[in-house]
Short mmCIF file of C-alpha atoms in Angstrom, two decimals:
data_model
loop_
_atom_site.label_atom_id
_atom_site.label_comp_id
_atom_site.label_asym_id
_atom_site.label_seq_id
_atom_site.Cartn_x
_atom_site.Cartn_y
_atom_site.Cartn_z
CA GLU R 165 -143.45 -18.25 -82.06
CA ALA R 166 -146.09 -15.90 -83.41
CA VAL R 167 -146.51 -12.51 -81.68
CA CYS R 168 -149.81 -10.67 -81.58
CA PHE R 169 -149.26 -6.97 -81.78
CA ALA R 170 -153.01 -6.09 -81.94
CA CYS R 171 -154.23 -8.28 -79.04
CA LYS R 172 -156.30 -6.89 -76.22
CA LYS R 173 -154.25 -5.81 -73.17
CA THR R 174 -154.48 -8.22 -70.21
CA ASP R 175 -153.52 -5.97 -67.44
CA ASP R 176 -154.76 -2.82 -65.72
CA GLU R 177 -152.15 -0.51 -67.14
CA PRO R 178 -153.59 2.41 -69.12
CA ILE R 179 -152.67 3.20 -72.64
CA TYR R 180 -149.94 5.92 -72.51
CA PRO R 181 -150.46 8.94 -74.77
CA PRO R 182 -147.58 10.84 -76.40
CA ALA R 183 -148.58 13.88 -74.32
CA PRO R 184 -150.43 14.29 -71.00
CA ILE R 185 -154.20 14.00 -71.23
CA SER R 186 -156.55 15.53 -68.71
CA ARG R 187 -160.11 15.11 -69.99
CA LEU R 188 -163.10 15.63 -67.67
CA TYR R 189 -166.35 13.90 -68.88
CA ILE R 190 -169.59 15.29 -67.27
CA SER R 191 -172.97 13.61 -67.61
CA PHE R 192 -176.23 15.62 -67.17
CA SER R 193 -179.67 14.41 -66.09
CA ASP R 194 -181.91 17.07 -67.64
CA ILE R 195 -184.65 15.86 -69.99
CA ALA R 196 -185.69 17.80 -73.14
CA ASN R 197 -189.12 19.30 -72.73
CA SER R 198 -190.05 19.27 -76.42
CA ASP R 199 -189.18 17.33 -79.59
CA THR R 200 -187.16 20.28 -80.93
CA GLN R 201 -185.03 20.83 -77.84
CA VAL R 202 -181.75 18.91 -77.88
CA HIS R 203 -179.47 18.63 -74.90
CA GLN R 204 -175.69 18.00 -75.01
CA ASN R 205 -176.09 15.47 -72.17
CA VAL R 206 -172.41 14.54 -72.06
CA VAL R 207 -169.49 17.08 -72.41
CA VAL R 208 -165.74 16.85 -72.22
CA ILE R 209 -163.50 19.57 -70.83
CA ASP R 210 -160.04 19.23 -72.32
CA PRO R 211 -157.56 19.99 -70.82
CA ALA R 212 -159.09 20.12 -67.35
CA ASP R 213 -155.90 20.99 -65.58
CA SER R 214 -155.17 24.30 -67.34
CA THR R 215 -154.00 27.16 -65.18
CA GLY R 216 -156.40 29.94 -64.19
CA TYR R 217 -159.62 29.08 -66.07
CA ILE R 218 -162.08 26.31 -66.84
CA PRO R 219 -161.58 25.56 -70.55
CA PRO R 220 -164.46 25.56 -72.95
CA SER R 221 -166.28 22.20 -73.30
CA THR R 222 -167.42 20.28 -76.19
CA GLY R 223 -170.35 17.95 -75.99
CA ALA R 224 -172.83 15.66 -77.74
CA ASN R 225 -176.30 14.37 -77.47
CA THR R 226 -175.84 10.73 -76.57
CA GLN R 227 -179.61 10.27 -76.40
CA PRO R 228 -180.22 8.86 -72.90
CA GLN R 229 -182.73 10.65 -70.69
CA LEU R 230 -181.79 11.23 -67.08
CA GLY R 231 -178.03 10.69 -67.87
CA MET R 232 -176.17 9.17 -65.04
CA GLY R 233 -172.80 7.45 -64.77
CA VAL R 234 -170.18 8.15 -67.46
CA PHE R 235 -166.78 6.43 -68.09
CA TYR R 236 -164.17 6.42 -70.85
CA SER R 237 -161.90 3.42 -71.42
CA PRO R 238 -158.69 4.28 -73.35
CA ASP R 239 -158.08 0.61 -73.78
CA LEU R 240 -161.27 0.14 -75.72
CA LYS R 241 -161.18 3.76 -77.05
CA GLN R 242 -164.84 3.78 -76.03
CA GLY R 243 -166.98 5.80 -73.66
CA PHE R 244 -170.03 4.62 -71.77
CA GLN R 245 -173.00 6.53 -70.39
CA VAL R 246 -175.90 4.96 -68.55
CA SER R 247 -179.50 6.33 -68.44
CA ARG R 248 -181.68 6.10 -65.42
CA ASN R 249 -184.82 6.76 -67.42
CA ASP R 250 -184.67 3.90 -69.90
CA THR R 251 -181.91 1.77 -68.38
CA SER R 252 -179.83 1.97 -71.50
CA VAL R 253 -176.06 2.07 -71.83
CA ARG R 254 -174.97 4.20 -74.81
CA TYR R 255 -171.43 4.13 -76.44
CA PHE R 256 -169.45 7.09 -77.62
CA SER R 257 -165.97 7.65 -79.08
CA VAL R 258 -163.62 10.55 -78.53
CA SER R 259 -161.19 12.01 -81.11
CA ASP R 260 -157.57 12.73 -80.40
CA VAL R 261 -158.45 16.43 -79.74
CA GLY R 262 -161.28 15.59 -77.30
CA ASN R 263 -164.43 15.79 -79.58
CA ILE R 264 -167.19 13.33 -78.76
CA SER R 265 -168.76 11.27 -81.54
CA THR R 266 -172.08 9.70 -80.79
CA SER R 267 -172.99 6.19 -81.74
CA THR R 268 -176.41 4.64 -82.30
CA ARG R 269 -175.13 1.37 -80.52
CA SER R 270 -176.50 0.66 -77.16
CA PHE R 271 -177.83 -2.01 -74.89
CA LYS R 272 -180.46 -1.93 -72.10
CA ASP R 273 -181.56 -3.96 -69.09
CA THR R 274 -185.11 -3.15 -68.17
CA ILE R 275 -185.35 -6.10 -65.87
CA ASN R 276 -182.40 -5.62 -63.49
CA LEU R 277 -181.48 -1.97 -63.91
CA TYR R 278 -184.33 -0.39 -62.09
CA SER R 279 -182.32 2.73 -61.10
CA PRO R 280 -178.86 2.79 -62.46
CA ARG R 281 -176.32 5.27 -61.19
CA SER R 282 -172.53 4.83 -61.50
CA ILE R 283 -170.69 2.94 -64.26
CA ARG R 284 -167.11 1.62 -64.47
CA TYR R 285 -165.20 -0.71 -66.85
CA ASP R 286 -162.45 -3.26 -65.81
CA ASN R 287 -160.18 -3.89 -68.74
CA LYS R 288 -158.46 -6.85 -67.04
CA ARG R 289 -161.63 -8.84 -67.01
CA ASP R 290 -163.46 -7.07 -69.85
CA GLN R 291 -166.41 -6.36 -67.49
CA LEU R 292 -168.74 -3.43 -66.95
CA PHE R 293 -169.98 -2.61 -63.49
CA ILE R 294 -173.19 -0.61 -62.85
CA THR R 295 -174.67 0.38 -59.45
CA ASN R 296 -178.43 0.16 -58.98
CA ASP R 297 -179.98 2.01 -56.02
CA LEU R 298 -183.65 1.28 -56.06
CA ALA R 299 -185.01 1.35 -52.53
CA GLY R 300 -185.13 -2.27 -51.20
CA ASN R 301 -183.62 -3.73 -54.35
CA SER R 302 -180.10 -2.26 -54.62
CA SER R 303 -177.43 -4.12 -56.46
CA LEU R 304 -174.18 -4.22 -58.26
CA ASN R 305 -174.63 -5.62 -61.84
CA ILE R 306 -171.79 -7.03 -63.91
CA TYR R 307 -171.92 -7.36 -67.71
CA ASN R 308 -169.22 -9.33 -69.67
CA ASN R 309 -167.79 -8.12 -73.01
CA PRO R 310 -169.83 -4.90 -72.92
CA THR R 311 -168.74 -3.57 -76.46
CA ARG R 312 -170.44 -6.67 -77.95
CA LEU R 313 -173.77 -6.10 -76.22
CA VAL R 314 -176.80 -4.74 -78.09
CA GLY R 315 -180.53 -4.88 -77.49
CA GLN R 316 -182.03 -6.27 -74.23
CA GLN R 317 -179.36 -7.82 -71.93
CA SER R 318 -179.01 -9.27 -68.46
CA PRO R 319 -175.98 -9.18 -66.18
CA VAL R 320 -173.76 -12.16 -65.93
CA ARG R 321 -173.91 -11.56 -62.17
CA ARG R 322 -176.27 -9.47 -60.03
CA LEU R 323 -174.97 -8.84 -56.53
CA GLN R 324 -177.69 -7.68 -54.24
CA LEU R 325 -176.61 -5.08 -51.57
CA THR R 326 -178.12 -4.43 -48.21
CA SER R 327 -177.70 -0.69 -48.61
CA ALA R 328 -178.04 1.68 -51.62
CA PRO R 329 -174.83 2.43 -53.51
CA TRP R 330 -174.01 5.56 -55.46
CA GLY R 331 -170.51 5.95 -56.86
CA MET R 332 -167.67 3.68 -57.65
CA ALA R 333 -163.87 3.92 -57.69
CA THR R 334 -161.18 1.58 -58.75
CA GLY R 335 -157.33 1.43 -58.76
CA MET R 336 -156.64 0.48 -55.15
CA ILE R 337 -154.33 -2.56 -54.79
CA LEU R 338 -153.79 -3.63 -51.32
CA ASN R 339 -150.70 -5.43 -49.89
CA THR R 340 -152.54 -8.69 -50.52
CA SER R 341 -152.59 -7.88 -54.21
CA ASP R 342 -156.33 -7.63 -54.21
CA SER R 343 -157.59 -4.95 -56.49
CA LEU R 344 -160.65 -3.32 -54.91
CA LEU R 345 -163.94 -1.94 -56.26
CA LEU R 346 -164.90 0.76 -53.83
CA LEU R 347 -168.52 1.86 -53.46
CA SER R 348 -169.84 4.86 -51.78
CA MET R 349 -173.02 3.93 -49.89
CA GLN R 350 -175.53 6.76 -49.77
CA GLY R 351 -178.12 7.85 -47.22
CA SER R 352 -177.80 6.95 -43.56
CA THR R 353 -175.22 4.18 -44.17
CA LYS R 354 -172.34 6.78 -44.35
CA GLN R 355 -169.89 4.10 -45.41
CA ILE R 356 -167.41 3.09 -48.11
CA TRP R 357 -167.53 -0.59 -49.05
CA GLY R 358 -164.55 -2.45 -50.67
CA PHE R 359 -165.08 -5.58 -52.69
CA LYS R 360 -162.20 -7.70 -54.07
CA LEU R 361 -162.55 -7.60 -57.84
CA LYS R 362 -160.99 -11.08 -58.14
CA ASP R 363 -163.67 -12.58 -55.86
CA ILE R 364 -166.73 -10.92 -57.25
CA SER R 365 -165.66 -11.52 -60.81
CA SER R 366 -165.31 -15.20 -60.26
CA ILE R 367 -168.62 -15.84 -58.60
CA GLN R 368 -170.43 -18.61 -60.52
CA ASP R 369 -174.02 -17.81 -59.40
CA THR R 370 -175.96 -15.36 -61.56
CA PHE R 371 -177.71 -13.89 -58.48
CA VAL R 372 -176.08 -13.35 -55.09
CA ASN R 373 -178.34 -12.32 -52.22
CA ASN R 374 -177.04 -9.71 -49.74
CA ILE R 375 -173.32 -9.88 -50.63
CA LYS R 376 -171.04 -8.47 -47.97
CA PRO R 377 -168.01 -6.20 -48.64
CA SER R 378 -164.50 -7.36 -47.64
CA TYR R 379 -163.62 -3.93 -46.27
CA THR R 380 -165.72 -1.17 -44.66
CA ILE R 381 -165.03 2.24 -43.31
CA SER R 382 -167.58 4.65 -41.81
CA ILE R 383 -167.48 8.47 -41.92
CA LYS R 384 -169.00 9.45 -38.66
CA GLU R 385 -169.58 13.17 -39.50
CA ALA R 386 -171.15 12.49 -42.99
CA ASN R 387 -174.74 13.20 -43.90
CA ASP R 388 -175.10 11.56 -47.26
CA ILE R 389 -172.01 10.39 -49.20
CA ARG R 390 -172.23 10.41 -53.02
CA GLY R 391 -169.02 11.02 -55.05
CA ILE R 392 -165.99 8.90 -54.64
CA ALA R 393 -162.55 8.94 -56.40
CA TYR R 394 -159.23 7.38 -55.61
CA SER R 395 -155.65 8.20 -56.68
CA SER R 396 -153.26 5.25 -56.59
CA ARG R 397 -150.33 7.56 -57.36
CA LEU R 398 -151.08 9.78 -54.29
CA ASP R 399 -152.97 7.06 -52.20
CA ILE R 400 -155.71 9.68 -51.54
CA LEU R 401 -159.39 8.77 -51.37
CA ILE R 402 -161.84 11.71 -51.85
CA LEU R 403 -165.52 11.80 -51.11
CA SER R 404 -168.41 14.25 -51.54
CA ASP R 405 -171.16 14.73 -48.94
CA VAL R 406 -174.32 16.47 -50.10
CA GLY R 407 -175.34 17.77 -46.65
CA PRO R 408 -178.77 18.19 -45.15
CA GLY R 409 -179.38 21.54 -46.99
CA ARG R 410 -179.00 20.02 -50.43
CA LEU R 411 -180.42 21.59 -53.59
CA THR R 412 -184.24 21.68 -53.67
CA ASP R 413 -186.88 23.33 -55.96
CA ASN R 414 -187.13 26.11 -53.39
CA PRO R 415 -183.83 28.09 -53.51
CA SER R 416 -184.49 29.55 -50.05
CA ASN R 417 -184.07 26.04 -48.56
CA ASN R 418 -180.67 25.57 -50.03
CA SER R 419 -177.52 25.78 -47.98
CA VAL R 420 -173.84 25.67 -48.69
CA ASP R 421 -173.33 22.72 -46.22
CA GLY R 422 -171.85 20.28 -48.72
CA LYS R 423 -168.45 18.83 -47.90
CA ILE R 424 -165.50 17.21 -49.43
CA TYR R 425 -163.60 14.63 -47.39
CA VAL R 426 -159.91 13.98 -48.16
CA ILE R 427 -158.54 10.65 -46.83
CA GLU R 428 -154.76 10.35 -47.04
CA ASN R 429 -152.86 6.88 -46.68
CA ALA R 430 -156.11 5.52 -47.98
CA LYS R 431 -154.88 1.87 -48.38
CA GLN R 432 -154.02 1.62 -44.65
CA VAL R 433 -157.34 3.29 -43.73
CA ILE R 434 -159.33 0.83 -45.83
CA GLU R 435 -157.47 -2.29 -44.49
CA ALA R 436 -157.81 -1.10 -40.86
CA GLY R 437 -161.64 -0.44 -41.30
CA GLY R 438 -163.83 1.00 -38.71
CA THR R 439 -165.16 4.61 -38.16
CA ILE R 440 -162.66 7.21 -39.36
CA THR R 441 -162.09 10.97 -39.27
CA PRO R 442 -161.05 12.32 -42.71
CA THR R 443 -157.57 13.85 -42.91
CA ARG R 444 -159.15 17.12 -44.19
CA THR R 445 -162.56 18.39 -44.92
CA ILE R 446 -163.43 21.18 -47.36
CA ARG R 447 -166.53 23.08 -46.31
CA GLY R 448 -167.95 26.50 -45.73
CA LEU R 449 -169.27 29.77 -47.41
CA THR R 450 -166.14 30.31 -49.45
CA ALA R 451 -165.99 26.67 -50.62
CA ASN R 452 -169.60 27.21 -51.81
CA LEU R 453 -170.74 23.52 -51.89
CA VAL R 454 -174.49 23.21 -52.12
CA ASP R 455 -175.08 19.77 -53.57
CA PRO R 456 -171.69 18.34 -54.52
CA ILE R 457 -172.76 15.18 -56.31
CA ASP R 458 -169.51 13.78 -57.78
CA ILE R 459 -165.80 14.28 -57.51
CA ALA R 460 -162.60 13.52 -59.35
CA ILE R 461 -158.79 13.90 -58.79
CA THR R 462 -155.94 14.51 -61.11
CA ASP R 463 -152.43 13.24 -60.12
CA LEU R 464 -150.08 13.41 -63.04
CA PRO R 465 -146.36 13.91 -62.29
CA ASN R 466 -144.92 17.31 -63.07
CA ARG R 467 -148.41 18.78 -63.38
CA ASN R 468 -150.68 20.61 -60.93
CA HIS R 469 -152.88 18.23 -58.78
CA PHE R 470 -156.48 19.17 -58.32
CA ILE R 471 -159.82 18.03 -56.79
CA TYR R 472 -162.80 18.48 -59.17
CA VAL R 473 -166.34 18.81 -57.93
CA ILE R 474 -169.60 18.94 -59.82
CA ASP R 475 -172.54 20.52 -57.94
CA ARG R 476 -176.25 20.06 -58.85
CA ALA R 477 -176.46 23.83 -58.46
CA LYS R 478 -175.01 23.66 -62.02
CA ARG R 479 -171.50 24.45 -61.08
CA LEU R 480 -168.01 22.95 -61.56
CA SER R 481 -165.32 23.74 -58.98
CA ARG R 482 -161.66 22.96 -58.88
CA PHE R 483 -159.67 22.87 -55.63
CA ALA R 484 -155.97 22.54 -54.96
CA ILE R 485 -155.07 19.06 -53.83
CA ASP R 486 -154.14 20.37 -50.39
CA ALA R 487 -157.24 22.38 -49.92
CA ASN R 488 -158.67 22.32 -46.36
CA GLY R 489 -161.54 24.07 -44.46
CA ASP R 490 -163.33 26.94 -46.00
CA ALA R 491 -161.09 27.03 -49.08
CA LYS R 492 -161.70 29.00 -52.11
CA PRO R 493 -161.89 27.04 -55.32
CA ASP R 494 -158.89 27.46 -57.54
CA ILE R 495 -161.43 28.11 -60.32
CA ALA R 496 -165.18 27.75 -60.65
CA GLY R 497 -167.68 27.98 -63.42
CA THR R 498 -171.31 27.59 -64.31
CA LEU R 499 -172.56 24.51 -66.10
CA PRO R 500 -175.43 24.68 -68.69
CA LEU R 501 -177.45 21.66 -67.21
CA THR R 502 -177.71 19.66 -64.02
CA PRO R 503 -174.59 17.35 -63.55
CA GLU R 504 -174.85 14.00 -61.94
CA PHE R 505 -171.65 12.11 -62.60
CA MET R 506 -168.19 12.69 -64.05
CA TYR R 507 -165.07 10.84 -64.95
CA LEU R 508 -161.49 12.17 -65.31
CA ASP R 509 -159.25 10.57 -67.99
CA SER R 510 -155.84 11.58 -66.65
CA ARG R 511 -152.90 9.94 -68.36
CA GLY R 512 -149.30 10.89 -69.04
CA PRO R 513 -146.49 9.46 -71.26
CA LEU R 514 -144.84 6.32 -70.12
CA GLU R 515 -142.43 7.21 -67.33
#
């Protein structure tokens, strides 16, 4: 019987590198104000879990204006970045040492992606998920075989949502063996919605009106949830809340009232549903969270575990995994542009 050694993987297991990888991708939303100005609108910080400092970043101009969600798939050896301005999805590759190489390849969806935000790829089903948060027309859009897409495209499925989504997280497998796609619902909703990937990926209709989540939790004390990340190794769900005093054009109106919620035993919490109180909340003057728009978590064994936060106040902060209350960041640094989304590629050798 013939054996294919170059076939595409059919499971959700990551490609294991010979040495640990901790690469943080950050997407910026600034728009160049002249033909001669060039922004590096995606950067990679590698390694992101070094001790005592934020390492220098390398970046590239991937061309989208108003850069939003960013994601890197080690299975495809391909990165994706979505633009809110022209609804395009650009591809990029990354070298073994973390340097970004831009590509002229892209596709766009000017019909269905009115206001794209977060982006994620599911290797098992070879599908790309993009959240769309236009008021009154919010949706989750699914694209098949994304690396083959060029030019104008339409999703294979467009799932209309009754509230506006922001971020996405994957990797949670419940006792029922259902792998979940978790959405953070922004604004007054104050909820996390969980959809069974198996179910939403097998829907036959191209358009589904007002689809309902399989699981829902509400964060009573939240103001406006944005960032979301999940660690299957630690079973921890983390969320960012931008707070009522979020970043504005008038600095005097800004307030360090952003929060980070840490939810332990997250699978059990999601399955139980209802209104919850987070296990821990990071907040306060020392934490210095103005407009924490996205979040990530690293969980490699035998390495330090951290929570990463990007703030629209052009700041990247890193907290210890057990941080609580008015905690001081382990390290913090200034970013050159306004961050919107990030993705952490955290992988170790096969255990």
